[in-house]
PDB file of C-alpha atoms in Angstrom:
ATOM      1  CA  MET A   1    -143.954 112.737   3.210  1.00  0.00           C
ATOM      2  CA  GLN A   2    -141.525 111.360   5.759  1.00  0.00           C
ATOM      3  CA  ALA A   3    -142.629 108.563   8.085  1.00  0.00           C
ATOM      4  CA  HIS A   4    -142.707 109.281  11.798  1.00  0.00           C
ATOM      5  CA  LYS A   5    -139.939 107.366  13.479  1.00  0.00           C
ATOM      6  CA  HIS A   6    -140.013 106.819  17.223  1.00  0.00           C
ATOM      7  CA  VAL A   7    -136.961 105.513  19.022  1.00  0.00           C
ATOM      8  CA  SER A   8    -137.462 103.936  22.439  1.00  0.00           C
ATOM      9  CA  SER A   9    -134.824 104.284  25.109  1.00  0.00           C
ATOM     10  CA  VAL A  10    -132.927 101.351  26.584  1.00  0.00           C
ATOM     11  CA  GLY A  11    -134.613 102.127  29.915  1.00  0.00           C
ATOM     12  CA  THR A  12    -138.020 101.528  28.351  1.00  0.00           C
ATOM     13  CA  TYR A  13    -136.946  98.097  27.129  1.00  0.00           C
ATOM     14  CA  ILE A  14    -135.532  97.219  30.559  1.00  0.00           C
ATOM     15  CA  VAL A  15    -138.822  98.190  32.236  1.00  0.00           C
ATOM     16  CA  VAL A  16    -140.796  96.182  29.659  1.00  0.00           C
ATOM     17  CA  TRP A  17    -138.490  93.182  30.184  1.00  0.00           C
ATOM     18  CA  PHE A  18    -138.989  93.443  33.959  1.00  0.00           C
ATOM     19  CA  VAL A  19    -142.786  93.636  33.543  1.00  0.00           C
ATOM     20  CA  LEU A  20    -142.732  90.572  31.285  1.00  0.00           C
ATOM     21  CA  MET A  21    -140.617  88.656  33.831  1.00  0.00           C
ATOM     22  CA  VAL A  22    -143.083  89.537  36.610  1.00  0.00           C
ATOM     23  CA  LEU A  23    -145.959  88.360  34.412  1.00  0.00           C
ATOM     24  CA  LEU A  24    -144.054  85.160  33.629  1.00  0.00           C
ATOM     25  CA  LEU A  25    -143.650  84.542  37.365  1.00  0.00           C
ATOM     26  CA  ALA A  26    -147.368  85.237  37.831  1.00  0.00           C
ATOM     27  CA  THR A  27    -148.150  82.666  35.126  1.00  0.00           C
ATOM     28  CA  VAL A  28    -145.982  80.019  36.800  1.00  0.00           C
ATOM     29  CA  LEU A  29    -147.437  80.707  40.248  1.00  0.00           C
ATOM     30  CA  ALA A  30    -151.012  80.763  38.921  1.00  0.00           C
ATOM     31  CA  ALA A  31    -150.511  77.305  37.416  1.00  0.00           C
ATOM     32  CA  ASP A  32    -149.980  75.876  40.922  1.00  0.00           C
ATOM     33  CA  ILE A  33    -153.096  77.482  42.409  1.00  0.00           C
ATOM     34  CA  ASP A  34    -156.421  75.640  42.203  1.00  0.00           C
ATOM     35  CA  LEU A  35    -159.108  78.257  41.590  1.00  0.00           C
ATOM     36  CA  GLU A  36    -161.837  75.920  40.348  1.00  0.00           C
ATOM     37  CA  HIS A  37    -163.719  76.381  43.641  1.00  0.00           C
ATOM     38  CA  VAL A  38    -164.212  80.059  42.738  1.00  0.00           C
ATOM     39  CA  PHE A  39    -165.954  79.225  39.449  1.00  0.00           C
ATOM     40  CA  THR A  40    -165.571  76.622  36.728  1.00  0.00           C
ATOM     41  CA  GLY A  41    -162.802  77.714  34.381  1.00  0.00           C
ATOM     42  CA  ALA A  42    -161.199  80.183  36.794  1.00  0.00           C
ATOM     43  CA  ASN A  43    -157.705  78.784  36.210  1.00  0.00           C
ATOM     44  CA  ILE A  44    -157.892  79.104  32.436  1.00  0.00           C
ATOM     45  CA  SER A  45    -159.489  82.546  32.760  1.00  0.00           C
ATOM     46  CA  LEU A  46    -156.613  83.763  34.930  1.00  0.00           C
ATOM     47  CA  ALA A  47    -154.038  82.281  32.546  1.00  0.00           C
ATOM     48  CA  MET A  48    -155.741  83.961  29.564  1.00  0.00           C
ATOM     49  CA  LEU A  49    -155.870  87.292  31.409  1.00  0.00           C
ATOM     50  CA  ILE A  50    -152.132  87.170  32.170  1.00  0.00           C
ATOM     51  CA  ALA A  51    -151.373  86.108  28.580  1.00  0.00           C
ATOM     52  CA  THR A  52    -153.472  88.996  27.253  1.00  0.00           C
ATOM     53  CA  VAL A  53    -151.581  91.513  29.385  1.00  0.00           C
ATOM     54  CA  LYS A  54    -148.255  90.065  28.175  1.00  0.00           C
ATOM     55  CA  ALA A  55    -149.439  90.265  24.560  1.00  0.00           C
ATOM     56  CA  LEU A  56    -150.491  93.889  25.029  1.00  0.00           C
ATOM     57  CA  VAL A  57    -147.120  94.813  26.545  1.00  0.00           C
ATOM     58  CA  VAL A  58    -145.306  93.217  23.596  1.00  0.00           C
ATOM     59  CA  LEU A  59    -147.700  94.793  21.099  1.00  0.00           C
ATOM     60  CA  LEU A  60    -147.536  98.306  22.504  1.00  0.00           C
ATOM     61  CA  TRP A  61    -143.834  98.621  23.276  1.00  0.00           C
ATOM     62  CA  PHE A  62    -141.850  96.009  21.347  1.00  0.00           C
ATOM     63  CA  MET A  63    -143.939  96.364  18.190  1.00  0.00           C
ATOM     64  CA  HIS A  64    -144.213 100.165  18.690  1.00  0.00           C
ATOM     65  CA  VAL A  65    -147.978 100.278  18.181  1.00  0.00           C
ATOM     66  CA  LYS A  66    -148.217 102.748  21.054  1.00  0.00           C
ATOM     67  CA  ASP A  67    -146.660 105.419  18.834  1.00  0.00           C
ATOM     68  CA  ALA A  68    -148.138 104.255  15.520  1.00  0.00           C
ATOM     69  CA  SER A  69    -150.610 105.954  13.205  1.00  0.00           C
ATOM     70  CA  LYS A  70    -154.377 105.804  13.589  1.00  0.00           C
ATOM     71  CA  LEU A  71    -154.577 103.430  10.614  1.00  0.00           C
ATOM     72  CA  THR A  72    -152.306 100.965  12.428  1.00  0.00           C
ATOM     73  CA  TRP A  73    -154.568 101.190  15.483  1.00  0.00           C
ATOM     74  CA  VAL A  74    -157.595 100.423  13.283  1.00  0.00           C
ATOM     75  CA  PHE A  75    -155.977  97.263  11.945  1.00  0.00           C
ATOM     76  CA  VAL A  76    -154.763  96.183  15.391  1.00  0.00           C
ATOM     77  CA  GLY A  77    -158.268  96.739  16.774  1.00  0.00           C
ATOM     78  CA  ALA A  78    -159.817  94.765  13.912  1.00  0.00           C
ATOM     79  CA  SER A  79    -157.356  91.936  14.564  1.00  0.00           C
ATOM     80  CA  PHE A  80    -158.317  91.750  18.227  1.00  0.00           C
ATOM     81  CA  LEU A  81    -162.004  91.877  17.325  1.00  0.00           C
ATOM     82  CA  TRP A  82    -161.515  88.945  14.949  1.00  0.00           C
ATOM     83  CA  LEU A  83    -159.496  87.057  17.580  1.00  0.00           C
ATOM     84  CA  GLY A  84    -162.332  87.582  20.059  1.00  0.00           C
ATOM     85  CA  ILE A  85    -164.862  86.229  17.560  1.00  0.00           C
ATOM     86  CA  LEU A  86    -162.705  83.131  17.023  1.00  0.00           C
ATOM     87  CA  ILE A  87    -162.255  82.524  20.757  1.00  0.00           C
ATOM     88  CA  ILE A  88    -165.975  82.945  21.466  1.00  0.00           C
ATOM     89  CA  GLY A  89    -166.898  80.654  18.577  1.00  0.00           C
ATOM     90  CA  THR A  90    -164.438  77.988  19.674  1.00  0.00           C
ATOM     91  CA  GLY A  91    -165.640  78.192  23.280  1.00  0.00           C
ATOM     92  CA  HIS A  92    -169.247  77.885  22.182  1.00  0.00           C
ATOM     93  CA  GLU A  93    -168.458  74.826  20.066  1.00  0.00           C
ATOM     94  CA  TYR A  94    -166.490  73.204  22.872  1.00  0.00           C
ATOM     95  CA  LEU A  95    -169.164  73.759  25.508  1.00  0.00           C
ATOM     96  CA  THR A  96    -171.959  72.401  23.298  1.00  0.00           C
ATOM     97  CA  ARG A  97    -170.249  69.190  22.150  1.00  0.00           C
ATOM     98  CA  GLY A  98    -172.502  67.174  24.462  1.00  0.00           C
ATOM     99  CA  TRP A  99    -175.313  67.562  21.958  1.00  0.00           C
ATOM    100  CA  MET A 100    -173.433  65.512  19.373  1.00  0.00           C
ATOM    101  CA  PRO A 101    -173.461  61.710  19.363  1.00  0.00           C
ATOM    102  CA  GLY A 102    -170.300  60.189  20.761  1.00  0.00           C
ATOM    103  CA  TRP A 103    -169.132  63.295  22.646  1.00  0.00           C
ATOM    104  CA  GLU A 104    -169.049  63.889  26.381  1.00  0.00           C
ATOM    105  CA  SER A 105    -169.943  67.303  27.725  1.00  0.00           C
ATOM    106  CA  PRO A 106    -166.984  69.082  29.389  1.00  0.00           C
ATOM    107  CA  ILE A 107    -169.317  70.618  31.962  1.00  0.00           C
ATOM    108  CA  GLY A 108    -170.543  67.280  33.279  1.00  0.00           C
ATOM    109  CA  GLU A 109    -174.002  67.188  31.750  1.00  0.00           C
ATOM    110  CA  SER A 110    -175.187  63.988  30.134  1.00  0.00           C
ATOM    111  CA  TYR A 111    -177.135  63.907  26.923  1.00  0.00           C
ATOM    112  CA  THR A 112    -178.835  61.058  25.126  1.00  0.00           C
ATOM    113  CA  PRO A 113    -176.821  60.350  21.966  1.00  0.00           C
ATOM    114  CA  ALA A 114    -178.819  60.906  18.815  1.00  0.00           C
ATOM    115  CA  HIS A 115    -178.673  57.425  17.268  1.00  0.00           C
ATOM    116  CA  LEU A 116    -181.797  58.114  15.277  1.00  0.00           C
ATOM    117  CA  GLY A 117    -181.503  59.290  11.736  1.00  0.00           C
ATOM    118  CA  LEU A 118    -178.450  57.237  10.735  1.00  0.00           C
ATOM    119  CA  GLU A 119    -178.455  56.274   7.081  1.00  0.00           C
ATOM    120  CA  ASP A 120    -178.232  52.644   5.990  1.00  0.00           C
ATOM    121  CA  GLY A 121    -174.586  51.615   6.123  1.00  0.00           C
ATOM    122  CA  GLU A 122    -173.440  54.174   8.684  1.00  0.00           C
ATOM    123  CA  LYS A 123    -171.763  53.096  11.892  1.00  0.00           C
ATOM    124  CA  ARG A 124    -172.246  54.146  15.463  1.00  0.00           C
ATOM    125  CA  ILE A 125    -169.973  53.621  18.421  1.00  0.00           C
ATOM    126  CA  ASN A 126    -171.346  51.487  21.253  1.00  0.00           C
ATOM    127  CA  GLU A 127    -170.622  52.004  24.935  1.00  0.00           C
ATOM    128  CA  VAL A 128    -167.443  49.874  24.751  1.00  0.00           C
ATOM    129  CA  GLY A 129    -166.073  51.984  21.911  1.00  0.00           C
ATOM    130  CA  GLU A 130    -166.545  49.396  19.171  1.00  0.00           C
ATOM    131  CA  ALA A 131    -168.097  50.264  15.820  1.00  0.00           C
ATOM    132  CA  GLN A 132    -171.442  48.639  15.110  1.00  0.00           C
ATOM    133  CA  ASN A 133    -172.633  48.138  11.544  1.00  0.00           C
ATOM    134  CA  LEU A 134    -176.129  49.321  10.823  1.00  0.00           C
ATOM    135  CA  GLY A 135    -177.770  47.799   7.798  1.00  0.00           C
ATOM    136  CA  PRO A 136    -177.134  45.215   5.107  1.00  0.00           C
ATOM    137  CA  ARG A 137    -174.683  47.266   3.024  1.00  0.00           C
ATOM    138  CA  SER A 138    -172.345  48.124   5.907  1.00  0.00           C
ATOM    139  CA  GLY A 139    -168.728  47.471   5.114  1.00  0.00           C
ATOM    140  CA  THR A 140    -169.279  46.731   1.437  1.00  0.00           C
ATOM    141  CA  ALA A 141    -168.302  48.738  -1.603  1.00  0.00           C
ATOM    142  CA  GLU A 142    -171.631  48.014  -3.347  1.00  0.00           C
ATOM    143  CA  HIS A 143    -173.976  50.936  -3.686  1.00  0.00           C
ATOM    144  CA  HIS A 144    -177.223  50.584  -5.614  1.00  0.00           C
TER     145      HIS A 144
END
């Protein structure tokens, strides 16, 4: 069985290059616009949207996925699904850091650090950023 081979014209690559240059200009211009008054995270959302469109243009035309087999589309779709899971998981972790001792919340909420439950010998960070020893065995190599 012979593989299907698609050859793109030079005109297609020129159009794709022009589209990528327009999206690059949009990225540069969007970096100078303050959209945080619209909603928190609007600037990063716009940047991610433009980056996603650029990635799709490269994927579909430069990597020839547009004319690929259904199996290739399945693997590309699975890759984007996995990427989405990773982005959502990372965003969730980042936005909930305020629940952990020693972290500040990026969304401006304040939480009481959980100093309770520290084992003997563990350290905590005080308000000045200095480590405080907790317990008699702190800083020693002796363990009984």
